Each structure stands twice: as C-alpha cells, then as structure tokens.
Amino acid sequence: MASDSTVDKILTGKYPAKQHAENVVRRLREACPDLTDGVIYLESQKSRLYENSDQEVPFRQRRYFYYLSGCDLVDSYLTYSIRDQKLTLFIPPIDPASVLWSGLPLSTSEALEKYDVDEVLPTTATAPLTVSHSSLAFVIESQTSHTFPLQNAESLEPAIERARVIKDEYEIALIKKANLISALAHHACLRAIKSVGNEREIAAIFMKECIANGAPKQAYSGIFGSGRSASILHYVHNNQPLSGKLNLLLDAGAECNNYASDITRTFPICGQFTKESREVYDIVLDMQKQCLAASKAGAVWDDVHILAHKVAIQGLLKIGILKDGSVDEILANRTSTAFLPHGLGHYLGMDTHDCGGDPNYEDPDPMFKYLRKRGPLPASAVITVEPGIYFCEFIINPYLEDEKHAKYIDNDVLDKYWDVGGVRIEDNILITEGGCENLTNVVKEVDDMLNLING
C-alpha cells in the first residue's frame, strides 16, 4: 500500500468543507464588497442511465458541489447561509426498493459524522425553494434545477474557481496520496516493460496497481504511446504492439477522493536508449530541472514557459536539429513551437486541467496559445511541469514548408529522430514562497529508470 504517515494522519480528519465555503464567500465579496446575506445553493451530480438502457452511467461528482461538501453522494444538494455561516447538506432518504439492489445508503446521522457540515437532512424534508424569498441565492445556472425569486447566476462559479486555486493542507495531502499510488503504478510498468508485447498490457498493469492500492478511479484517460505514437499529445488508442518501437511515453495518474495526479515518464522499451533517444531525453530532463528551479510564488508562468523553450533550443542546436541562428533569434521566430507545441503545465486539483489558470486560447502567438496558466504563480497552488520535445510529422511538416522556419531546421539531421517519437517528463509541484515542493516521486534519472527496467 502507498503510505506516508504525515499524509495519512491529515486524511484521518474531515474534508474541510466549511473552510471552503468561507473561502468562496471571501471571493464573492471581492465582486460584492457589501455582501452580508444570501445563500449558496449547489446540486450534486444526478443519477443517470445510458441511453436506451437501465445501466447507470459511471458516477463522477460535480466538482463545485464537492468543494463545498466533501460529499460523493448522488442526487444531493447543499445550502450555505452567508449570514449564519451554516452549511446544510441534503441527501437522498433510504428507499427500501433501492436497498434490495444496492444495499443501505448513508443515513443522515452517519453523514453528519462523516462530513464537515452543520446539519444533514433528507432531500424529502424540505425543498430548495424554502430559501428565504428575501435572500439572494448564488447558483450555477447550468447545474441548478430550480429557479429562486432572487438569484445570482454569474458570481458563484468564478468565485469557486478562484478559491480552488489555493490548496489547503487536506487537499495537498490528497494530491500527495494520488501521487504516491501513481508512483507505485509507474514503477510497476517500468519493471514490466520488457516482458509485455502491447500498449494495452502496460495500461492494464498501471490500472491494476492503482486499484490494488486504493485508487479505483483514474484522474484521466491514460496515454500509453509507443514509438511514433509518443508524438501524439493525447494519444487514445493504447492498443499497438511494442515490437520494433524505441520508447514508450506513459502519461497516467490515479485519483484519490476526487483529487488528481498527472505524471508522465518516457523510457526505452528494450531497456537501453538509442543515441538519438538519449540526446532528446537529456534535453527534456534539463528543461524540466531548470523550470522546476524557476518555479516559486510570484514567478510568472509565461516566463517559465519561455525558459523551457530556450533550453530546448539550446539542446536542439547542440545536436544539430536546429541550425544557423541564436537562441534568441529562433525563440523570437517561434520555430521551437514545432517541437514543443503545448504549454509547460497546468493547475492540478479536482480536475486534471484544473480551473483558475486564466488561459487565452485566442492568443495569436503560438508560443502561448495552449498555455493553460498565465501570469504569476501564487503560493499553495499545485501545477504540473511537463516539458517535452516531439517529432510529429503533422506538426513539423508545415514548418519545413515555410522558409521562415525551414532555414533554422536541418532536415537531414531531423530525419534521424522521427522514430524517437516524443519525450515528455511531467511532475506535480506545490508552489511555495521560496520555491516549490515536488509531490511526484517517480524515477526519471536515466540510470534509475534503466535499473528498474533491467532488474
């Protein structure tokens, strides 16, 4: 079992729902300074069936509801009185017919003991519309099945998203736990890679280790891309044979009580890197190390992203893929986006690509178009650091056909690297005032990886 005594001790407590409610109210007051009264109203995910079927859709709790409740129950809702600072949870009553099929649900008394709320009532005890007609109800319109006499449907969602950026001790412990479990799974895959023949076998090993160690859900659909498929950023097939391929890019992470991990490693399938693969791997590892060193509270993420490109350009000039230009010249020309087309990282929390990063997907600058976090990093945020270099013909060929970029790329040298596919190294870090804490403990130094692969 994945275990850390400090993490486990923190997680013996309750998820801090009331503190989160207070965090959200503070954010609401940034937009409404005179706010003293009102009610926050949120609904959980509804019971859903597949179309033309009596089979339930796999349950995934609404993240806004969970942030203010810590409750993973379906068909529930909550109210939070801003004036009284009272958090009330409403859960489905016991239905004898459902007990026959699904067993006893949580009772109201058990829920009160389990969750950090002031009161728990059955959903049949009172209707949401009992919210005072004189109270302003803060709602998320797309996730609300009721209309209130006075309601604000604009302020709550952004307030929760801003609050979610700053992680408390409990949330950090959940992300650490998810990382601990994911580390076991990543290491199991490294040990097994020489004995399997297909991407799907590695995917199965990863998920088996997560489930066996208490994480039955994945934070996202894992990426298990071999050979040239490693150049596909969000590769989905995970079913190709490994024979004849150089490397495997494994991007997968467990989820712990709705909090994600997001970890990527790239390693040689046969147990040894080729010359070209090792060169690219060393560049990406240097990119990540320099970006980790630059990550701290107040650092502008756009600048750290630029740093990744500068290190990539230096490395690609050294091995000859890039030519005839300085680092600054090639950077200004944006030619490096042919090899690193995505952003350096994103916030991590209840969602893998977590909220609050203020991206600008309409940015005309290809350097920043896909950067999911813009601006300075705050302390206690969790973000991924995932530089990469990719050899994807569909991305690079248009650059080769454009003289603006082609003059900086040596096609003959590039031809030696297509089979490398892509290399990405991704860790999850907690931003602190003086730097960052790396929450990911998966080997990435070449000798350490090869020792696991080769036994």
Coordinates of C-alpha atoms in Angstrom, one line a residue:
M1 CA 0.0 0.0 0.0
A2 CA 1.1 3.6 -0.7
S3 CA 1.7 5.2 2.6
D4 CA 3.1 8.4 4.1
S5 CA 2.5 8.8 7.8
T6 CA 2.0 12.6 7.6
V7 CA -0.4 12.4 4.7
D8 CA -2.3 9.5 6.3
K9 CA -2.7 11.5 9.6
I10 CA -4.1 14.5 7.8
L11 CA -6.5 12.4 5.9
T12 CA -8.0 10.9 9.1
G13 CA -9.7 14.2 9.5
K14 CA -12.7 15.6 7.6
Y15 CA -12.6 17.2 4.3
P16 CA -12.7 21.0 5.2
A17 CA -16.0 21.9 3.5
K18 CA -16.9 24.8 5.8
Q19 CA -13.5 26.4 5.3
H20 CA -14.0 26.1 1.6
A21 CA -17.4 27.7 1.9
E22 CA -15.8 30.6 3.7
N23 CA -13.1 30.8 1.0
V24 CA -15.8 31.1 -1.6
V25 CA -17.7 33.8 0.3
R26 CA -14.4 35.8 0.5
R27 CA -14.1 35.5 -3.2
L28 CA -17.8 36.6 -3.7
R29 CA -17.0 39.7 -1.6
E30 CA -14.3 40.7 -4.0
A31 CA -17.0 41.3 -6.5
C32 CA -19.7 42.3 -4.0
P33 CA -17.9 44.1 -1.0
D34 CA -21.2 44.8 0.8
L35 CA -22.3 41.1 0.8
T36 CA -23.6 40.1 4.3
D37 CA -26.6 37.9 3.5
G38 CA -27.5 35.3 0.9
V39 CA -27.4 31.6 0.4
I40 CA -25.1 29.5 -1.8
Y41 CA -27.0 26.6 -3.4
L42 CA -25.3 23.7 -5.2
E43 CA -26.6 20.4 -6.5
S44 CA -24.6 17.2 -6.8
Q45 CA -24.5 15.0 -9.9
K46 CA -27.8 13.4 -10.8
S47 CA -28.5 9.7 -11.3
R48 CA -28.1 9.0 -14.9
L49 CA -28.7 6.0 -17.2
Y50 CA -27.1 5.2 -20.5
E51 CA -29.5 5.9 -23.4
N52 CA -32.0 3.1 -24.0
S53 CA -30.6 1.1 -21.0
D54 CA -31.2 0.6 -17.3
Q55 CA -27.4 0.6 -16.7
E56 CA -26.1 3.6 -14.7
V57 CA -23.5 6.0 -16.2
P58 CA -20.3 5.8 -14.1
F59 CA -20.6 8.4 -11.4
R60 CA -18.4 11.5 -11.2
Q61 CA -19.2 14.1 -8.6
R62 CA -19.7 17.7 -9.6
R63 CA -16.5 19.4 -8.5
Y64 CA -18.2 22.7 -7.4
F65 CA -20.5 20.7 -5.1
Y66 CA -17.7 18.6 -3.7
Y67 CA -15.6 21.6 -2.9
L68 CA -18.3 22.9 -0.5
S69 CA -19.3 19.5 0.9
G70 CA -16.7 16.7 0.6
C71 CA -19.7 14.6 -0.3
D72 CA -19.6 12.0 -3.0
L73 CA -23.3 11.1 -3.0
V74 CA -25.6 11.3 -6.0
D75 CA -28.9 13.3 -6.1
S76 CA -28.0 15.6 -3.2
Y77 CA -27.7 19.3 -2.7
L78 CA -26.4 21.8 -0.2
T79 CA -27.1 25.3 1.1
Y80 CA -24.7 27.7 2.9
S81 CA -26.1 30.6 4.7
I82 CA -23.7 33.5 4.4
R83 CA -25.1 35.4 7.4
D84 CA -25.2 32.4 9.8
Q85 CA -22.2 30.6 8.3
K86 CA -24.3 27.4 8.3
L87 CA -23.7 24.6 5.9
T88 CA -26.6 22.2 5.4
L89 CA -26.4 19.0 3.3
F90 CA -29.5 17.3 1.9
I91 CA -29.1 13.6 0.9
P92 CA -31.5 11.1 -0.5
P93 CA -33.6 9.2 2.1
I94 CA -33.5 5.5 2.5
D95 CA -35.6 3.8 -0.2
P96 CA -36.4 0.1 0.6
A97 CA -36.6 -0.8 -3.1
S98 CA -33.1 0.6 -3.7
V99 CA -31.7 -1.2 -0.7
L100 CA -32.6 -4.5 -2.3
W101 CA -30.3 -3.8 -5.2
S102 CA -27.6 -1.5 -3.8
G103 CA -27.5 -2.0 0.0
L104 CA -28.1 0.5 2.7
P105 CA -27.1 4.1 1.8
L106 CA -25.6 6.6 4.2
S107 CA -28.0 7.8 6.9
T108 CA -28.3 11.4 7.9
S109 CA -26.7 10.7 11.2
E110 CA -23.8 8.9 9.5
A111 CA -23.4 11.7 7.0
L112 CA -23.3 14.3 9.8
E113 CA -20.5 12.3 11.4
K114 CA -18.6 11.9 8.1
Y115 CA -18.8 15.3 6.6
D116 CA -17.8 18.8 7.8
V117 CA -21.3 20.3 7.8
D118 CA -23.6 21.7 10.4
E119 CA -26.7 19.8 9.5
V120 CA -27.8 16.9 7.3
L121 CA -31.4 16.4 6.2
P122 CA -33.1 14.1 3.7
T123 CA -34.0 15.7 0.4
T124 CA -37.6 15.0 1.2
A125 CA -37.6 17.0 4.4
T126 CA -37.7 20.4 2.7
A127 CA -37.5 21.9 -0.7
P128 CA -34.7 24.1 -2.0
L129 CA -37.3 26.8 -2.5
T130 CA -37.5 27.2 1.3
V131 CA -34.6 29.5 0.9
S132 CA -35.9 32.8 2.1
H133 CA -37.6 34.9 -0.6
S134 CA -35.7 37.8 0.7
S135 CA -32.3 36.1 0.4
L136 CA -30.2 36.2 -2.7
A137 CA -29.4 32.7 -3.9
F138 CA -26.0 32.2 -5.5
V139 CA -26.2 29.4 -8.0
I140 CA -24.5 27.9 -11.1
E141 CA -27.3 28.0 -13.6
S142 CA -26.2 25.1 -15.7
Q143 CA -26.1 22.8 -12.6
T144 CA -29.3 24.0 -10.9
S145 CA -32.8 22.5 -11.5
H146 CA -34.6 25.3 -9.6
T147 CA -35.2 29.0 -10.0
F148 CA -35.2 31.2 -7.0
P149 CA -37.1 34.5 -6.6
L150 CA -33.8 36.4 -6.2
Q151 CA -30.7 34.7 -7.7
N152 CA -27.2 35.5 -8.9
A153 CA -26.1 33.0 -11.6
E154 CA -22.9 34.9 -12.6
S155 CA -20.7 35.2 -9.5
L156 CA -20.6 31.7 -7.8
E157 CA -18.8 29.7 -10.4
P158 CA -15.8 32.1 -10.9
A159 CA -15.7 32.6 -7.1
I160 CA -15.3 28.8 -6.5
E161 CA -12.8 28.5 -9.3
R162 CA -10.6 31.3 -7.8
A163 CA -10.9 29.7 -4.4
R164 CA -9.9 26.2 -5.7
V165 CA -6.5 27.5 -7.0
I166 CA -5.1 27.8 -3.4
K167 CA -4.9 24.4 -1.9
D168 CA -5.2 23.7 1.8
E169 CA -3.4 21.1 3.8
Y170 CA -6.1 18.5 3.3
E171 CA -6.2 19.0 -0.5
I172 CA -2.4 18.8 -0.7
A173 CA -2.5 15.5 1.2
L174 CA -5.0 14.1 -1.2
I175 CA -2.8 15.1 -4.2
K176 CA 0.2 13.6 -2.5
K177 CA -1.7 10.4 -1.8
A178 CA -2.7 10.2 -5.5
N179 CA 1.0 10.7 -6.4
L180 CA 2.2 8.0 -4.0
I181 CA -0.2 5.5 -5.6
S182 CA 0.7 6.6 -9.1
A183 CA 4.4 6.2 -8.3
L184 CA 3.8 2.5 -7.5
A185 CA 2.0 2.0 -10.8
H186 CA 4.6 3.8 -12.9
H187 CA 7.4 1.8 -11.3
A188 CA 5.5 -1.4 -11.9
C189 CA 5.2 -0.5 -15.6
L190 CA 9.0 0.1 -15.8
R191 CA 9.7 -3.3 -14.3
A192 CA 7.3 -5.0 -16.7
I193 CA 8.0 -3.2 -20.0
K194 CA 10.5 -5.8 -21.3
S195 CA 8.0 -8.7 -20.6
V196 CA 5.0 -7.3 -22.4
G197 CA 4.1 -7.0 -26.1
N198 CA 1.3 -4.4 -26.4
E199 CA 0.5 -1.0 -25.1
R200 CA -2.7 -2.3 -23.6
E201 CA -0.8 -4.7 -21.3
I202 CA 1.1 -1.7 -19.8
A203 CA -2.2 0.1 -19.4
A204 CA -3.6 -2.9 -17.5
I205 CA -0.6 -3.1 -15.2
F206 CA -0.9 0.6 -14.4
M207 CA -4.6 0.4 -13.5
K208 CA -4.2 -2.8 -11.6
E209 CA -1.6 -1.3 -9.3
C210 CA -3.8 1.8 -8.7
I211 CA -6.9 -0.3 -7.8
A212 CA -4.9 -2.6 -5.6
N213 CA -3.5 0.4 -3.7
G214 CA -6.9 2.0 -3.1
A215 CA -7.4 4.2 -6.1
P216 CA -10.1 2.6 -8.3
K217 CA -10.5 5.7 -10.5
Q218 CA -8.1 7.3 -12.9
A219 CA -7.7 11.0 -13.0
Y220 CA -8.0 11.0 -16.8
S221 CA -7.7 8.5 -19.7
G222 CA -4.1 7.4 -19.6
I223 CA -1.7 7.7 -22.5
F224 CA 0.5 4.7 -23.3
G225 CA 2.0 5.6 -26.6
S226 CA 4.9 3.6 -28.1
G227 CA 7.2 4.6 -30.9
R228 CA 6.0 7.4 -33.1
S229 CA 2.7 7.4 -31.2
A230 CA 4.6 9.1 -28.4
S231 CA 4.4 12.3 -30.5
I232 CA 0.6 12.4 -30.2
L233 CA 0.0 14.6 -27.2
H234 CA -3.3 12.9 -26.1
Y235 CA -2.9 9.5 -27.8
V236 CA -6.0 7.4 -27.1
H237 CA -5.7 4.0 -28.8
N238 CA -3.3 2.3 -26.3
N239 CA -3.5 -0.9 -28.3
Q240 CA -0.5 -1.1 -30.5
P241 CA 2.3 -3.8 -30.4
L242 CA 5.6 -2.7 -28.9
S243 CA 7.8 -4.8 -31.1
G244 CA 10.3 -2.6 -33.2
K245 CA 9.5 0.5 -31.2
L246 CA 12.1 2.6 -29.4
N247 CA 10.3 4.2 -26.5
L248 CA 7.1 4.3 -24.5
L249 CA 5.5 7.6 -23.3
L250 CA 3.4 6.8 -20.3
D251 CA 1.2 9.7 -19.1
A252 CA -1.2 8.4 -16.4
G253 CA -2.3 9.3 -12.9
A254 CA -4.5 7.9 -10.1
E255 CA -7.3 9.9 -8.5
C256 CA -7.7 10.0 -4.7
N257 CA -11.1 11.1 -3.4
N258 CA -11.7 13.3 -6.4
Y259 CA -8.1 14.8 -6.4
A260 CA -5.9 14.1 -9.4
S261 CA -2.3 13.2 -10.1
D262 CA -0.8 13.7 -13.5
I263 CA 2.6 12.1 -14.2
T264 CA 4.5 11.4 -17.4
R265 CA 7.6 9.3 -18.0
T266 CA 9.3 8.3 -21.2
F267 CA 11.6 5.3 -21.3
P268 CA 13.2 2.7 -23.7
I269 CA 11.1 -0.4 -24.3
C270 CA 14.2 -2.7 -24.8
G271 CA 16.0 -1.4 -21.7
Q272 CA 18.5 0.9 -23.4
F273 CA 18.1 4.3 -25.1
T274 CA 19.4 4.7 -28.6
K275 CA 21.9 7.6 -29.1
E276 CA 19.1 9.8 -30.6
S277 CA 16.6 9.0 -27.9
R278 CA 19.1 9.6 -25.1
E279 CA 20.1 13.0 -26.6
V280 CA 16.4 14.1 -26.6
Y281 CA 15.7 12.7 -23.2
D282 CA 18.6 14.6 -21.7
I283 CA 17.4 17.9 -23.2
V284 CA 13.9 17.4 -21.8
L285 CA 15.2 16.4 -18.4
D286 CA 17.4 19.6 -18.4
M287 CA 14.3 21.6 -19.4
Q288 CA 12.3 20.3 -16.5
K289 CA 15.1 20.7 -14.0
Q290 CA 15.6 24.4 -14.9
C291 CA 11.9 25.1 -14.9
L292 CA 11.5 23.4 -11.5
A293 CA 14.3 25.6 -10.2
A294 CA 12.5 28.7 -11.5
S295 CA 9.1 27.9 -10.1
K296 CA 8.1 29.8 -6.9
A297 CA 5.5 32.1 -5.6
G298 CA 5.5 35.3 -7.8
A299 CA 7.2 33.7 -10.7
V300 CA 5.4 34.5 -14.0
W301 CA 4.4 31.2 -15.6
D302 CA 4.7 32.7 -19.1
D303 CA 8.4 33.3 -18.3
V304 CA 9.0 29.8 -17.0
H305 CA 7.4 28.5 -20.2
I306 CA 9.8 30.7 -22.2
L307 CA 12.7 29.2 -20.2
A308 CA 11.6 25.7 -21.3
H309 CA 11.8 26.8 -24.9
K310 CA 15.2 28.4 -24.5
V311 CA 16.6 25.3 -23.0
A312 CA 15.0 23.2 -25.8
I313 CA 16.5 25.5 -28.5
Q314 CA 20.0 25.2 -26.9
G315 CA 19.7 21.4 -26.9
L316 CA 18.4 21.1 -30.4
L317 CA 21.1 23.4 -31.7
K318 CA 23.7 21.3 -29.9
I319 CA 22.5 18.0 -31.6
G320 CA 22.1 19.8 -34.9
I321 CA 18.3 19.6 -35.5
L322 CA 18.2 23.4 -35.3
K323 CA 20.9 25.5 -37.0
D324 CA 22.0 28.9 -38.3
G325 CA 20.5 31.0 -35.6
S326 CA 21.0 32.2 -32.0
V327 CA 18.7 31.0 -29.2
D328 CA 17.1 34.4 -29.0
E329 CA 16.6 34.6 -32.8
I330 CA 15.0 31.2 -33.0
L331 CA 12.8 31.9 -30.0
A332 CA 11.6 35.2 -31.4
N333 CA 10.8 33.4 -34.7
R334 CA 8.7 30.8 -32.7
T335 CA 10.4 27.9 -34.6
S336 CA 10.7 25.9 -31.4
T337 CA 6.9 25.5 -31.2
A338 CA 7.3 22.9 -34.0
F339 CA 8.9 20.7 -31.3
L340 CA 7.2 21.9 -28.2
P341 CA 3.6 22.8 -29.3
H342 CA 1.9 22.7 -25.9
G343 CA 2.1 24.7 -22.7
L344 CA 4.6 23.9 -20.0
G345 CA 1.9 22.9 -17.4
H346 CA -1.5 23.5 -15.9
Y347 CA -3.1 23.8 -12.5
L348 CA -3.9 20.4 -10.8
G349 CA -6.6 19.7 -8.3
M350 CA -10.0 18.1 -8.6
D351 CA -9.7 18.3 -12.3
T352 CA -6.5 17.3 -14.2
H353 CA -6.6 20.5 -16.1
D354 CA -7.8 22.4 -13.1
C355 CA -9.6 25.8 -13.1
G356 CA -8.3 29.2 -12.4
G357 CA -5.4 29.4 -14.8
D358 CA -6.8 32.2 -17.0
P359 CA -5.6 30.8 -20.3
N360 CA -6.1 32.7 -23.6
Y361 CA -6.8 30.2 -26.3
E362 CA -7.3 33.0 -28.8
D363 CA -3.8 34.3 -28.3
P364 CA -2.4 34.7 -31.8
D365 CA 1.1 34.0 -30.5
P366 CA 1.7 30.2 -31.0
M367 CA 4.1 30.3 -28.0
F368 CA 1.3 31.0 -25.6
K369 CA -1.9 29.8 -27.3
Y370 CA -2.0 26.5 -25.4
L371 CA -0.5 27.7 -22.1
R372 CA -3.2 26.8 -19.6
K373 CA -1.8 29.1 -16.8
R374 CA -0.9 32.7 -17.4
G375 CA 0.6 35.2 -15.1
P376 CA 2.2 34.9 -11.6
L377 CA 2.2 31.7 -9.6
P378 CA 0.6 32.0 -6.1
A379 CA 1.8 30.1 -3.1
S380 CA -0.1 26.9 -2.3
A381 CA -1.1 26.3 -5.9
V382 CA -0.4 22.9 -7.4
I383 CA 0.8 22.9 -11.0
T384 CA 2.3 20.4 -13.4
V385 CA 5.7 20.9 -15.0
E386 CA 5.7 18.9 -18.2
P387 CA 8.2 20.0 -20.9
G388 CA 8.5 17.8 -24.0
I389 CA 10.1 17.5 -27.4
Y390 CA 8.1 15.8 -30.1
F391 CA 8.7 14.6 -33.7
C392 CA 5.3 14.7 -35.2
E393 CA 5.2 15.0 -38.9
F394 CA 1.8 16.6 -39.0
I395 CA 3.0 19.4 -36.8
I396 CA 6.6 19.8 -38.1
N397 CA 6.0 19.5 -41.9
P398 CA 4.2 22.8 -42.2
Y399 CA 7.3 24.4 -40.5
L400 CA 9.5 22.7 -43.1
E401 CA 7.4 24.1 -45.9
D402 CA 7.7 27.7 -44.5
E403 CA 11.0 29.3 -45.3
K404 CA 10.6 31.5 -42.2
H405 CA 11.1 28.3 -40.1
A406 CA 12.8 25.9 -42.5
K407 CA 16.0 27.9 -42.6
Y408 CA 16.6 27.0 -39.0
I409 CA 15.9 23.3 -39.3
D410 CA 18.4 20.7 -40.6
N411 CA 16.2 18.2 -42.4
D412 CA 18.9 15.6 -42.8
V413 CA 19.6 15.6 -39.1
L414 CA 15.9 15.7 -38.3
D415 CA 15.3 12.5 -40.3
K416 CA 17.4 10.5 -37.7
Y417 CA 14.9 11.4 -34.9
W418 CA 11.4 10.6 -36.2
D419 CA 11.4 7.2 -34.5
V420 CA 12.2 8.8 -31.2
G421 CA 8.5 9.8 -31.3
G422 CA 8.3 12.2 -28.4
V423 CA 9.7 12.6 -24.9
R424 CA 7.8 14.2 -22.1
I425 CA 8.6 14.3 -18.4
E426 CA 5.9 15.5 -16.0
D427 CA 5.8 16.1 -12.3
N428 CA 3.3 17.8 -9.9
I429 CA 4.6 20.6 -7.8
L430 CA 3.3 22.6 -4.8
I431 CA 4.3 26.3 -5.2
T432 CA 5.9 27.8 -2.0
E433 CA 7.2 31.2 -1.1
G434 CA 10.8 30.2 -1.6
G435 CA 10.5 27.7 -4.4
C436 CA 8.4 24.5 -4.9
E437 CA 7.9 21.1 -3.4
N438 CA 7.9 18.2 -5.9
L439 CA 5.0 15.9 -5.0
T440 CA 6.0 13.3 -7.6
N441 CA 8.4 10.5 -6.6
V442 CA 8.8 8.6 -9.8
V443 CA 12.3 7.9 -11.1
K444 CA 13.4 10.0 -14.0
E445 CA 17.2 9.9 -13.9
V446 CA 18.3 7.6 -16.7
D447 CA 20.3 5.2 -14.6
D448 CA 17.4 4.9 -12.1
M449 CA 14.9 4.1 -14.8
L450 CA 17.2 1.6 -16.5
N451 CA 17.9 -0.2 -13.2
L452 CA 14.1 -0.8 -12.8
I453 CA 13.6 -1.9 -16.4
N454 CA 16.6 -4.2 -16.4
G455 CA 16.2 -5.6 -12.9

